[in-house]
Coordinates of N, CA, C and O in Angstrom, one line a residue:
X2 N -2.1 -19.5 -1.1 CA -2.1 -18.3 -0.2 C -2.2 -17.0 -1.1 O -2.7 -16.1 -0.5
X3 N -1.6 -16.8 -2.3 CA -1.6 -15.9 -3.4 C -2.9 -15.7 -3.4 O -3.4 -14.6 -3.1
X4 N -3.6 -16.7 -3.6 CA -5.5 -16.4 -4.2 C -6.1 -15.6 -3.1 O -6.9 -14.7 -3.3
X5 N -5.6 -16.1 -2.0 CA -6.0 -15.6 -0.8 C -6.0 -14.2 -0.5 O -7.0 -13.6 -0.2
X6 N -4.8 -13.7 -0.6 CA -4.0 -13.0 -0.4 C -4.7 -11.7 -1.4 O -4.9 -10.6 -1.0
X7 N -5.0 -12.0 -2.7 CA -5.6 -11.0 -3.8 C -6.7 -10.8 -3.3 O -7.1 -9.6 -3.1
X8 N -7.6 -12.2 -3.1 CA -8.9 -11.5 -2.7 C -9.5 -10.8 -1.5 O -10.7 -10.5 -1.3
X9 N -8.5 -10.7 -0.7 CA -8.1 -9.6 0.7 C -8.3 -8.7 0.2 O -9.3 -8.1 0.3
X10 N -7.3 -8.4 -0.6 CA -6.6 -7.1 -0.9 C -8.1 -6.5 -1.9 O -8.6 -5.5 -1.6
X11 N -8.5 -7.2 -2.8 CA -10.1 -6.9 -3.4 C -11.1 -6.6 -2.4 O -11.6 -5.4 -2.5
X12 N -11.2 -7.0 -1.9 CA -12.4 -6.7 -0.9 C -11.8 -5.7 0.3 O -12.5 -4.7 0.6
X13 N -10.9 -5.9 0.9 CA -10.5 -4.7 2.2 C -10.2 -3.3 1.7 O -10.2 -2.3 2.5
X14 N -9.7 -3.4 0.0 CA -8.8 -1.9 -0.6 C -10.1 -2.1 -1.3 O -10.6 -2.9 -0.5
X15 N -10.8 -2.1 -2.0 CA -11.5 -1.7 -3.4 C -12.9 -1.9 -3.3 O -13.6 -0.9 -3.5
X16 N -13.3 -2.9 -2.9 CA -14.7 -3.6 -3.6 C -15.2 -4.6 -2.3 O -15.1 -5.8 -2.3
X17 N -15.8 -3.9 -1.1 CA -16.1 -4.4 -0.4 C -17.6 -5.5 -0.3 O -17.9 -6.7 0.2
X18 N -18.4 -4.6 -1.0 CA -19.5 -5.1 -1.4 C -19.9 -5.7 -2.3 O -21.0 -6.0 -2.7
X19 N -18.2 -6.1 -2.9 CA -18.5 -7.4 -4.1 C -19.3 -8.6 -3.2 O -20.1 -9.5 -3.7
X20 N -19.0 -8.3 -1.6 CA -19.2 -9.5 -0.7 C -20.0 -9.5 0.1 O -20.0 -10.3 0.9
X21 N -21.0 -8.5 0.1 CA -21.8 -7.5 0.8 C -21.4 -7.0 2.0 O -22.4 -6.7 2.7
X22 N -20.2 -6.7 2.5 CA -20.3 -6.3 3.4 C -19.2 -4.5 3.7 O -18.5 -4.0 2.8
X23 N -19.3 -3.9 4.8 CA -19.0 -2.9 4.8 C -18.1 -2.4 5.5 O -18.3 -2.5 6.7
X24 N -16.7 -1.8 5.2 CA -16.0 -1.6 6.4 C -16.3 -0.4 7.2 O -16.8 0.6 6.6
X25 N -16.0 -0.3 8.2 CA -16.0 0.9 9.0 C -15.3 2.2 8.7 O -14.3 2.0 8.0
X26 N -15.6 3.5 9.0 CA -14.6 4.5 8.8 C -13.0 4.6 8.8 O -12.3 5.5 8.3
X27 N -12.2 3.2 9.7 CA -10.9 3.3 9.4 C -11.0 2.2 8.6 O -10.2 1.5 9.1
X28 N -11.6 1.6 7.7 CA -11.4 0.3 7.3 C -11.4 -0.8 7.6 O -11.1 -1.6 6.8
X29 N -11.8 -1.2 9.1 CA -12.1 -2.1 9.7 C -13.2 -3.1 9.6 O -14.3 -2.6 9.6
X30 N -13.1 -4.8 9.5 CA -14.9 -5.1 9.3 C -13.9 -6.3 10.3 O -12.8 -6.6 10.5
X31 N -15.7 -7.0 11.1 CA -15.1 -8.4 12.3 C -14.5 -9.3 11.0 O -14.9 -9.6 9.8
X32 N -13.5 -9.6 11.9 CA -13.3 -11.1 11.4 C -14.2 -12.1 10.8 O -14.2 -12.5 9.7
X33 N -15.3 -12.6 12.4 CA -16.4 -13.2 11.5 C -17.1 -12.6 10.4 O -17.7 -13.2 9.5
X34 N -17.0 -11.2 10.5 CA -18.4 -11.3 9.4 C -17.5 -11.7 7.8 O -18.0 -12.3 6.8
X35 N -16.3 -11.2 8.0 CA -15.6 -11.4 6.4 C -15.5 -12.2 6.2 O -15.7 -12.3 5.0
X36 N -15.2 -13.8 7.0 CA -15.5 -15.2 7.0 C -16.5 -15.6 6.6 O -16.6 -16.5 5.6
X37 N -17.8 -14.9 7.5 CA -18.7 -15.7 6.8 C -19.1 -14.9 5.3 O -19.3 -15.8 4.4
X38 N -19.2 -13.9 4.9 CA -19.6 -12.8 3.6 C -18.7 -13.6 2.8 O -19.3 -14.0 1.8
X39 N -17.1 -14.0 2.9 CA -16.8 -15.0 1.8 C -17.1 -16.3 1.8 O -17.0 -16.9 0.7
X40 N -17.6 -16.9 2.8 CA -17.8 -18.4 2.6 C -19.5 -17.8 1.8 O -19.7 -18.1 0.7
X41 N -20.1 -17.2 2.3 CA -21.2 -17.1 1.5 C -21.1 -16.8 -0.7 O -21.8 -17.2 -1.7
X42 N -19.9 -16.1 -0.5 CA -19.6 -16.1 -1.8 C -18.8 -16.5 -2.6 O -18.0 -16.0 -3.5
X43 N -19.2 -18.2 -1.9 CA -18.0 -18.9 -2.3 C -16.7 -19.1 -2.1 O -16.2 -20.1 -2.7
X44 N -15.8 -18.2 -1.3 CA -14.7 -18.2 -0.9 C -14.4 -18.6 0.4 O -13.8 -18.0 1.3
X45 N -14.9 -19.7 0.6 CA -14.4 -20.4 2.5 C -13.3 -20.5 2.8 O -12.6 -21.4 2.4
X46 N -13.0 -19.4 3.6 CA -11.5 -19.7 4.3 C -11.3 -19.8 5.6 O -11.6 -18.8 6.3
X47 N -10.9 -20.8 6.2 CA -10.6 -21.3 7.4 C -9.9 -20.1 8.2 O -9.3 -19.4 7.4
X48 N -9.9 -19.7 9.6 CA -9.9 -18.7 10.1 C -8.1 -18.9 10.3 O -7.1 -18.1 10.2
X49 N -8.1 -19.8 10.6 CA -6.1 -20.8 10.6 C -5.4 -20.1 9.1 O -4.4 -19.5 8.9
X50 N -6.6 -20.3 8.3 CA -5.8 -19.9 6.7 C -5.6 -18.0 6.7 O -4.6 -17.3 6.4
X51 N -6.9 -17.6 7.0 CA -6.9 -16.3 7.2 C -5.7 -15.4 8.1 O -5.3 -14.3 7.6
X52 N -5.2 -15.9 9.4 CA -4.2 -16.0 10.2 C -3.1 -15.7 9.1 O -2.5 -14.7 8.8
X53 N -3.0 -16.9 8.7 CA -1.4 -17.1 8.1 C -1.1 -16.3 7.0 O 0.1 -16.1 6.8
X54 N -2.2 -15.8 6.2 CA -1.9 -15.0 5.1 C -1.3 -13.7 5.8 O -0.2 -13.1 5.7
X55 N -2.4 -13.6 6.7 CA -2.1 -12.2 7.1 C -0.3 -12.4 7.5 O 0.6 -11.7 6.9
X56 N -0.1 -13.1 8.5 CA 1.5 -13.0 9.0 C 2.4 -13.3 8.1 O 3.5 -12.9 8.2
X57 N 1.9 -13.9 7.2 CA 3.3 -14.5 6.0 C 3.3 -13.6 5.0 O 4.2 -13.7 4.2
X58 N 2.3 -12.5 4.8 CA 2.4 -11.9 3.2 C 3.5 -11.0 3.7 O 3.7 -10.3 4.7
X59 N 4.4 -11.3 2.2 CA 5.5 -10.8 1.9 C 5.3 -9.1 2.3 O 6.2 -8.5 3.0
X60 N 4.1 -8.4 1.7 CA 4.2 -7.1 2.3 C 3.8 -6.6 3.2 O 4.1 -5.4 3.5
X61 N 2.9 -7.2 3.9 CA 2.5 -7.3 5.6 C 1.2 -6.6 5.1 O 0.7 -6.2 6.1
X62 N 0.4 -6.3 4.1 CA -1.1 -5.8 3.6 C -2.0 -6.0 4.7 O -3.0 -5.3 4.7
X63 N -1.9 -6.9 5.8 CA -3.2 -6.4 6.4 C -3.0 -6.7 7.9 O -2.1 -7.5 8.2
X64 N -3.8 -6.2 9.0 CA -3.6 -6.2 10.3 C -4.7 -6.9 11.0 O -5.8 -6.6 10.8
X65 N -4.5 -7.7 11.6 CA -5.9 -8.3 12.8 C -5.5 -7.5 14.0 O -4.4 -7.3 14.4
X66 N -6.6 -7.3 14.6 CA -6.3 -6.4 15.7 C -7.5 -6.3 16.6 O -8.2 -5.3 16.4
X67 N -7.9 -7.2 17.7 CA -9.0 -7.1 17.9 C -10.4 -7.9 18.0 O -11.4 -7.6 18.8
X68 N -10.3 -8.8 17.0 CA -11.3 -9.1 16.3 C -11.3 -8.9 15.0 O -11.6 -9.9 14.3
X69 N -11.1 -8.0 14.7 CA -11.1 -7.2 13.1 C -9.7 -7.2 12.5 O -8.6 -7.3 13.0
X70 N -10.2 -7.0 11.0 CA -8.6 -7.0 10.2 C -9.3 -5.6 9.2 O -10.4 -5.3 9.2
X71 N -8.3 -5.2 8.6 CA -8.0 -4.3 7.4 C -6.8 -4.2 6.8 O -5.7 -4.7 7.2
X72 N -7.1 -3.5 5.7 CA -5.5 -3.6 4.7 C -5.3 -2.7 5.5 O -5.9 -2.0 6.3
X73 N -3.7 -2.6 5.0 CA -2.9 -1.7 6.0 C -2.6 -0.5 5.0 O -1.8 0.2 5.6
X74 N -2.9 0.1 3.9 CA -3.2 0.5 2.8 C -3.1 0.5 1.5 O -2.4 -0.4 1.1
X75 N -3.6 1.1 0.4 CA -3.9 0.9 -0.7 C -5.3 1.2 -1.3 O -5.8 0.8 -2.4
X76 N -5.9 2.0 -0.3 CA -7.2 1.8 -0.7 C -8.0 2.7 -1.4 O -7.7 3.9 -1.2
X77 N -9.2 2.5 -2.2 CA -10.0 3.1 -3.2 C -11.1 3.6 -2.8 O -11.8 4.5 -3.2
X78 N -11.2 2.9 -1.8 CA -13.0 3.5 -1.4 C -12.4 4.0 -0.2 O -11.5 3.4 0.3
X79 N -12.9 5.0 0.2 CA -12.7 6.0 1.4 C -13.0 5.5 2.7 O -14.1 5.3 3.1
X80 N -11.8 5.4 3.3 CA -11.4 5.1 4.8 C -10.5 5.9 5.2 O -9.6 6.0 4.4
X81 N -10.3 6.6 6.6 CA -9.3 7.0 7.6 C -8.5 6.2 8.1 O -9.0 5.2 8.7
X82 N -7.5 6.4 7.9 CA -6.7 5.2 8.4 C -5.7 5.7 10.0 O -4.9 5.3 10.8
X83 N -6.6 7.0 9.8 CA -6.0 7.8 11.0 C -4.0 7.6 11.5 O -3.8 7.3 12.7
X84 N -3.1 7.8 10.8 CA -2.3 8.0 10.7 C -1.4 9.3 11.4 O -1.7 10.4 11.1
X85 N -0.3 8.9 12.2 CA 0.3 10.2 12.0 C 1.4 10.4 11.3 O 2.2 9.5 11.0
X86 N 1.5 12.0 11.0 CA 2.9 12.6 10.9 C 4.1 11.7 11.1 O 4.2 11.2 12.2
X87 N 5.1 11.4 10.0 CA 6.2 10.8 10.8 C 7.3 11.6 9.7 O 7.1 12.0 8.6
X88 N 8.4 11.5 10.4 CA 9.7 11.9 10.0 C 10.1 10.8 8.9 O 10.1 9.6 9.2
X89 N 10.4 11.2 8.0 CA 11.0 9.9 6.7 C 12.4 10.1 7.1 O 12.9 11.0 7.7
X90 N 13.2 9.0 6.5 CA 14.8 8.7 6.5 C 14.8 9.9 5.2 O 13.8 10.1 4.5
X91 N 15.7 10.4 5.1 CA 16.1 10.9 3.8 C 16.2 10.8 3.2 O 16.6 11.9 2.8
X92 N 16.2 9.5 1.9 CA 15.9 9.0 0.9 C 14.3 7.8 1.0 O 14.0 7.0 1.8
X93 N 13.8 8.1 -0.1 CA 12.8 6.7 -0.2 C 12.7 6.7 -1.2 O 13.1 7.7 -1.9
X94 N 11.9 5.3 -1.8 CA 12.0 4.5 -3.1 C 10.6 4.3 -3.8 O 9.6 4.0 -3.1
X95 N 10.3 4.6 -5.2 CA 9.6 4.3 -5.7 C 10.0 3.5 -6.7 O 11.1 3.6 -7.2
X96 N 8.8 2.4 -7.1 CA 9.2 1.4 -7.9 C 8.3 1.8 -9.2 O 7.4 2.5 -8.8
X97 N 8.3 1.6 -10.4 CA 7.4 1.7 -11.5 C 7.7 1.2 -12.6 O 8.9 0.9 -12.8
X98 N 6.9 1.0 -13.6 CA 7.2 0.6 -15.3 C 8.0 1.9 -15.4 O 7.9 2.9 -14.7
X99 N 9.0 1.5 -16.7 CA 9.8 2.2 -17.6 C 8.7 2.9 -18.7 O 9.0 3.8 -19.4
X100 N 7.6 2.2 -18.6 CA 6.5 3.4 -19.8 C 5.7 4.0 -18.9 O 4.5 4.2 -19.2
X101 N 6.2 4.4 -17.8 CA 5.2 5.5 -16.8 C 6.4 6.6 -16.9 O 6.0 7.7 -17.3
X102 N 7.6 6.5 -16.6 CA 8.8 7.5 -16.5 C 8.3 8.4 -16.9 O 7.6 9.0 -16.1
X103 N 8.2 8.7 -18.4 CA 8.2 10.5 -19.2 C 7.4 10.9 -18.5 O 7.7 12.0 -18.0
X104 N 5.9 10.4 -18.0 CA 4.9 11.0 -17.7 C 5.3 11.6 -16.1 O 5.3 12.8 -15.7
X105 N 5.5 10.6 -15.5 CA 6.2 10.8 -13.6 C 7.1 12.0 -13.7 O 6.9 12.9 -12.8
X106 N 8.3 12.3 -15.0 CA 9.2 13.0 -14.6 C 8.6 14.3 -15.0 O 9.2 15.3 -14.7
X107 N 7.3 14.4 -15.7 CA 6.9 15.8 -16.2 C 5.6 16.2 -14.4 O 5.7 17.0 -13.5
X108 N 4.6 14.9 -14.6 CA 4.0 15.5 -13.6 C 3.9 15.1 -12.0 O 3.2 15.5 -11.1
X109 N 5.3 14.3 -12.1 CA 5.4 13.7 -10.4 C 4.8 12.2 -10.5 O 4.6 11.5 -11.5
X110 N 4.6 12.0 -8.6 CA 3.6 10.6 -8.8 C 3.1 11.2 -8.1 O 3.6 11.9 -7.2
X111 N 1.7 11.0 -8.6 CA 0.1 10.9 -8.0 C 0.1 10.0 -7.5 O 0.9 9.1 -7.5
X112 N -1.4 10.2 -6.7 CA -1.9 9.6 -5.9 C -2.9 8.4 -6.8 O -2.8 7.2 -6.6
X113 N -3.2 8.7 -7.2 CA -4.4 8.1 -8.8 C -5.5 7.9 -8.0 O -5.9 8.7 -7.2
X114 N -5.9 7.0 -8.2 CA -7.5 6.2 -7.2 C -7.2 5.6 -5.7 O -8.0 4.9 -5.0
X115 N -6.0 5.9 -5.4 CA -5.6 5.7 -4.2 C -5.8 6.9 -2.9 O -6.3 8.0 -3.1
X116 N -5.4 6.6 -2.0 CA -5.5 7.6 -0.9 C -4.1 8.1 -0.7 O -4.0 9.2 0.0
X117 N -2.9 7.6 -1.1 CA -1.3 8.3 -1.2 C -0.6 7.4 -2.0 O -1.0 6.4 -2.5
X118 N 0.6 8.0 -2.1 CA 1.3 7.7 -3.1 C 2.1 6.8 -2.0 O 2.2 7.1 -0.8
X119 N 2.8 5.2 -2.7 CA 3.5 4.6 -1.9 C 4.9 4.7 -1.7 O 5.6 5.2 -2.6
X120 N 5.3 4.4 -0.8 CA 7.2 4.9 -1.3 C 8.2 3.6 -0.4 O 7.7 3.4 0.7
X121 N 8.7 3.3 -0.5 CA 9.6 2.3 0.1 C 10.8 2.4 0.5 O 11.7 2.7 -0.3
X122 N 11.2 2.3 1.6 CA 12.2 2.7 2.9 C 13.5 1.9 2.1 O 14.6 2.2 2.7
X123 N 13.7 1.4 1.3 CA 14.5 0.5 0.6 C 14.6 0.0 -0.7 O 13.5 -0.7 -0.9
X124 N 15.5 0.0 -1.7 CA 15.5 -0.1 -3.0 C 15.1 -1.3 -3.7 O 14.7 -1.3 -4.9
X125 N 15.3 -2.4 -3.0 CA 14.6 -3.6 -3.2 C 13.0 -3.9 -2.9 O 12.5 -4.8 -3.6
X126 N 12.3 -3.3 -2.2 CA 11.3 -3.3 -1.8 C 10.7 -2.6 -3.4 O 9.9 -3.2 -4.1
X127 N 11.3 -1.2 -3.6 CA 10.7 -0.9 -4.6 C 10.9 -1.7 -6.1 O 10.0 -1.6 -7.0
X128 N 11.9 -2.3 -6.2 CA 12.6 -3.1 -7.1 C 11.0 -4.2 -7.3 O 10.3 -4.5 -8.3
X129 N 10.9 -4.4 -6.5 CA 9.8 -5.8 -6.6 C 7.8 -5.4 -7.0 O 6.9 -6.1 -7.4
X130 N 7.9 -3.5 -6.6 CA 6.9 -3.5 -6.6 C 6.9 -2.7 -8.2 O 5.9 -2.6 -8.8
X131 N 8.0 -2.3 -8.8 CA 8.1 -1.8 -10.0 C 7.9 -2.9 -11.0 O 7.2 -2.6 -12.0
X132 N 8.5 -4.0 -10.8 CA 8.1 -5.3 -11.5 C 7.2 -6.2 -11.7 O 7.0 -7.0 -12.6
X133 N 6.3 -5.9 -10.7 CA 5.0 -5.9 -11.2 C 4.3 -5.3 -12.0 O 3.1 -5.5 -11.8
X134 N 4.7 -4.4 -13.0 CA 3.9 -3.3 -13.5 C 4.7 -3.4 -14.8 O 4.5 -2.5 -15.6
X135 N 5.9 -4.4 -15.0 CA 6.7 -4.5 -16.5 C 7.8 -4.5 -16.1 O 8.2 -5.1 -15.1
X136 N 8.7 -3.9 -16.9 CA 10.1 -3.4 -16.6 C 10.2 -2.5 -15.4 O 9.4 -1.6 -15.3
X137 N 11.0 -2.7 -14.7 CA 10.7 -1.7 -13.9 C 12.3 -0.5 -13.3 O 13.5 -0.7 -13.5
X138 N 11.9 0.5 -12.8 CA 12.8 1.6 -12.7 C 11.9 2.1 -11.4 O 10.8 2.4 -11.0
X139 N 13.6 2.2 -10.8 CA 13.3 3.0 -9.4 C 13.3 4.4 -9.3 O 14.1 4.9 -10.1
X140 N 12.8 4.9 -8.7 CA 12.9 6.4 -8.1 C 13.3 6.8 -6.9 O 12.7 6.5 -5.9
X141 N 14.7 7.8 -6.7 CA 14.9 8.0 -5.4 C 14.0 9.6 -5.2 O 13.8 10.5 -6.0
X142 N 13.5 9.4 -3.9 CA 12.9 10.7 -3.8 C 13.7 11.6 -2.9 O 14.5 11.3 -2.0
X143 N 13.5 12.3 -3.0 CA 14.3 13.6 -1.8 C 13.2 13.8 -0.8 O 12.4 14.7 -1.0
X144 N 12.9 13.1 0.4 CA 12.2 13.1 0.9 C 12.0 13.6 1.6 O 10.9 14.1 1.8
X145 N 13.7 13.9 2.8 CA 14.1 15.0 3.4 C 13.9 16.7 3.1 O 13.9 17.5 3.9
X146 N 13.8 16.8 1.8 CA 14.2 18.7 1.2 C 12.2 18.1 1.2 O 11.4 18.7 1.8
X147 N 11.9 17.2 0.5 CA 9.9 17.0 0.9 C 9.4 17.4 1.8 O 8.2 17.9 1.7
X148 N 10.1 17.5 2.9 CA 9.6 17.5 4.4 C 10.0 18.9 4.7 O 9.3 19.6 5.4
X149 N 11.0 19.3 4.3 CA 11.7 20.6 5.3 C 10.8 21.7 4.0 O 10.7 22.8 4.4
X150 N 10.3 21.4 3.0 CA 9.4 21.9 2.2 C 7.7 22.0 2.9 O 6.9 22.9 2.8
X151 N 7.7 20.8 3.6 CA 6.4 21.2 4.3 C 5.6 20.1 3.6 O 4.4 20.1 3.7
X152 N 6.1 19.0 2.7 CA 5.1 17.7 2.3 C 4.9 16.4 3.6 O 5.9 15.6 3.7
X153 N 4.4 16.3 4.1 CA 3.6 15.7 5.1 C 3.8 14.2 4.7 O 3.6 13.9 3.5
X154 N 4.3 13.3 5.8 CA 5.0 11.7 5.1 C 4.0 11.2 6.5 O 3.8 11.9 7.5
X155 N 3.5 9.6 6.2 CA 2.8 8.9 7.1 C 3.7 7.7 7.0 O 4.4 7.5 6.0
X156 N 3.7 6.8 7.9 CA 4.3 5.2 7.9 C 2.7 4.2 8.8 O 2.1 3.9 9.8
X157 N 3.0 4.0 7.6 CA 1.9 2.7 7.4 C 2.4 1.5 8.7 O 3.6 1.5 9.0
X158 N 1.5 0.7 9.3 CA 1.7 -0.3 9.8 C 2.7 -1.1 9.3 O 3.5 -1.4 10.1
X159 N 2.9 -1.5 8.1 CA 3.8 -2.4 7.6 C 4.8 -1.8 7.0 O 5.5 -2.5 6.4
X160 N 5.0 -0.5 6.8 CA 6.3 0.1 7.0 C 5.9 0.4 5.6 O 6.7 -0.2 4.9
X161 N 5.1 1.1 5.0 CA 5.1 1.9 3.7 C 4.8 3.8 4.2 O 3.9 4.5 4.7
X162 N 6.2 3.9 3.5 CA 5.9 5.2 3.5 C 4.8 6.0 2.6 O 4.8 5.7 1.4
X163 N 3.8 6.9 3.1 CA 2.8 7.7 2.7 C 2.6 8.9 2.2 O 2.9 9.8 3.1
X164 N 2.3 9.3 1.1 CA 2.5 11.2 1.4 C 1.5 11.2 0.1 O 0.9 10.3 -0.5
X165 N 1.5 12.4 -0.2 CA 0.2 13.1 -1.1 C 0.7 12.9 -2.3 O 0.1 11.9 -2.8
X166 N 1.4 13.3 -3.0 CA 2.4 13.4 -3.8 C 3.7 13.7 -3.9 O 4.4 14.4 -3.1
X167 N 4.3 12.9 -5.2 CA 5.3 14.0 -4.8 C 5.7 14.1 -6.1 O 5.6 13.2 -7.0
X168 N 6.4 15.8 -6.1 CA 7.0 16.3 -7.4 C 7.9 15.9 -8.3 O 9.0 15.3 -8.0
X169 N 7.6 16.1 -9.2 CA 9.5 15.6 -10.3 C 11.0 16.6 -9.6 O 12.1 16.3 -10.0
X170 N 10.7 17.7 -8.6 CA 11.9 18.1 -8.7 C 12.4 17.3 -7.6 O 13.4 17.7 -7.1
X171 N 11.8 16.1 -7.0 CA 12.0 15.8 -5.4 C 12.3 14.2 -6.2 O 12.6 13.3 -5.3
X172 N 12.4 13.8 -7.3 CA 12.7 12.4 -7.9 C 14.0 12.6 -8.7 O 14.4 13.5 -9.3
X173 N 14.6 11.3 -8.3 CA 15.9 11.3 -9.0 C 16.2 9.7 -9.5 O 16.5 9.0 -8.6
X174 N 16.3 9.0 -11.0 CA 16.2 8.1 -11.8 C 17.4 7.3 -11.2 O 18.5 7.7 -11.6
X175 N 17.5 6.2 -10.2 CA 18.7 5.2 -10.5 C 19.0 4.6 -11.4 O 18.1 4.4 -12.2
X176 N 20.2 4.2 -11.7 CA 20.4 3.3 -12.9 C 20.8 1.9 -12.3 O 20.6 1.6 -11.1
X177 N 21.3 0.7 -13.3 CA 21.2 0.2 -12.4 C 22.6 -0.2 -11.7 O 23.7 -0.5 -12.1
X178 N 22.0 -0.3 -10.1 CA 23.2 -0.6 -10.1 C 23.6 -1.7 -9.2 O 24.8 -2.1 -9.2

């Protein structure tokens, strides 16, 4: 389901036309055609298998809705994901390598090749996405003084918080604890 699960995330966030096919303005493509575009390129996945990734992945990456699926974000090539405005809790979490810090604490987190910066409702959430990336070190953000500042936060389908960036004066380094 991992293999599975990657080459979702490859083709619905990044590289659609590794497989020839195209998503729509929010990111949307049918079910069948992604079925068949991967069985064509070698990747046959049973529509049962497709189901299950979607409901079991640990971070909920993608939505059927319809007929159609998309990631739920992360993505590189340009899509609306038509989102709104939402009110954040007053703390959220960023996860990262310990050899990104100096740079984060001088110029924030960017967005990079993405469409927002991700942030996590919870310290464990970030704990796990920091770890993939090395050692990893959380960030608490001031998300609250973000907002009452006028930075604009979205919540993703599967519960990732969204926003443009955000500054080093609005991050604060946990240790551990």
């Amino acid at each position: 389901m991992i293999r599975v699960s990657k080459l979702l995330s490859l083709v619905l966030r990044h590289k659609p036309e590794d497989i020839g096919i195209a998503l729509d303005s929010q990111g949307w493509v049918s079910v069948p055609t992604l079925l068949n575009a991967l069985a064509a390129n070698g990747h046959a996945i049973l529509p049962e298998e497709l189901e299950q990734v979607v409901r079991e992945n640990d971070k909920q990456r993608f939505t059927i809705r319809d007929g159609r699926i998309r990631a739920n974000q992360g993505h590189s090539v340009e899509v609306f994901l038509s989102l709104n405005a939402a009110t954040p809790p007053d703390s959220l979490y960023h996860g990262t390598a310990t050899r990104f810090l100096t740079s984060i604490l001088q110029s924030g987190l960017q967005k990079m090749n993405r469409h927002h910066v991700h942030l996590s409702a919870d310290k464990i959430m970030a704990q796990k996405v920091g770890t993939r990336h090395g050692k990893p070190v959380i960030l608490k953000v001031d998300a609250v003084k973000m907002s009452q500042d006028g930075q604009l936060f979205f919540l993703s389908d599967n519960g990732v918080w969204l926003t443009d960036s955000v500054s080093p004066q609005y991050l604060q380094v946990l240790s551990d604890e």
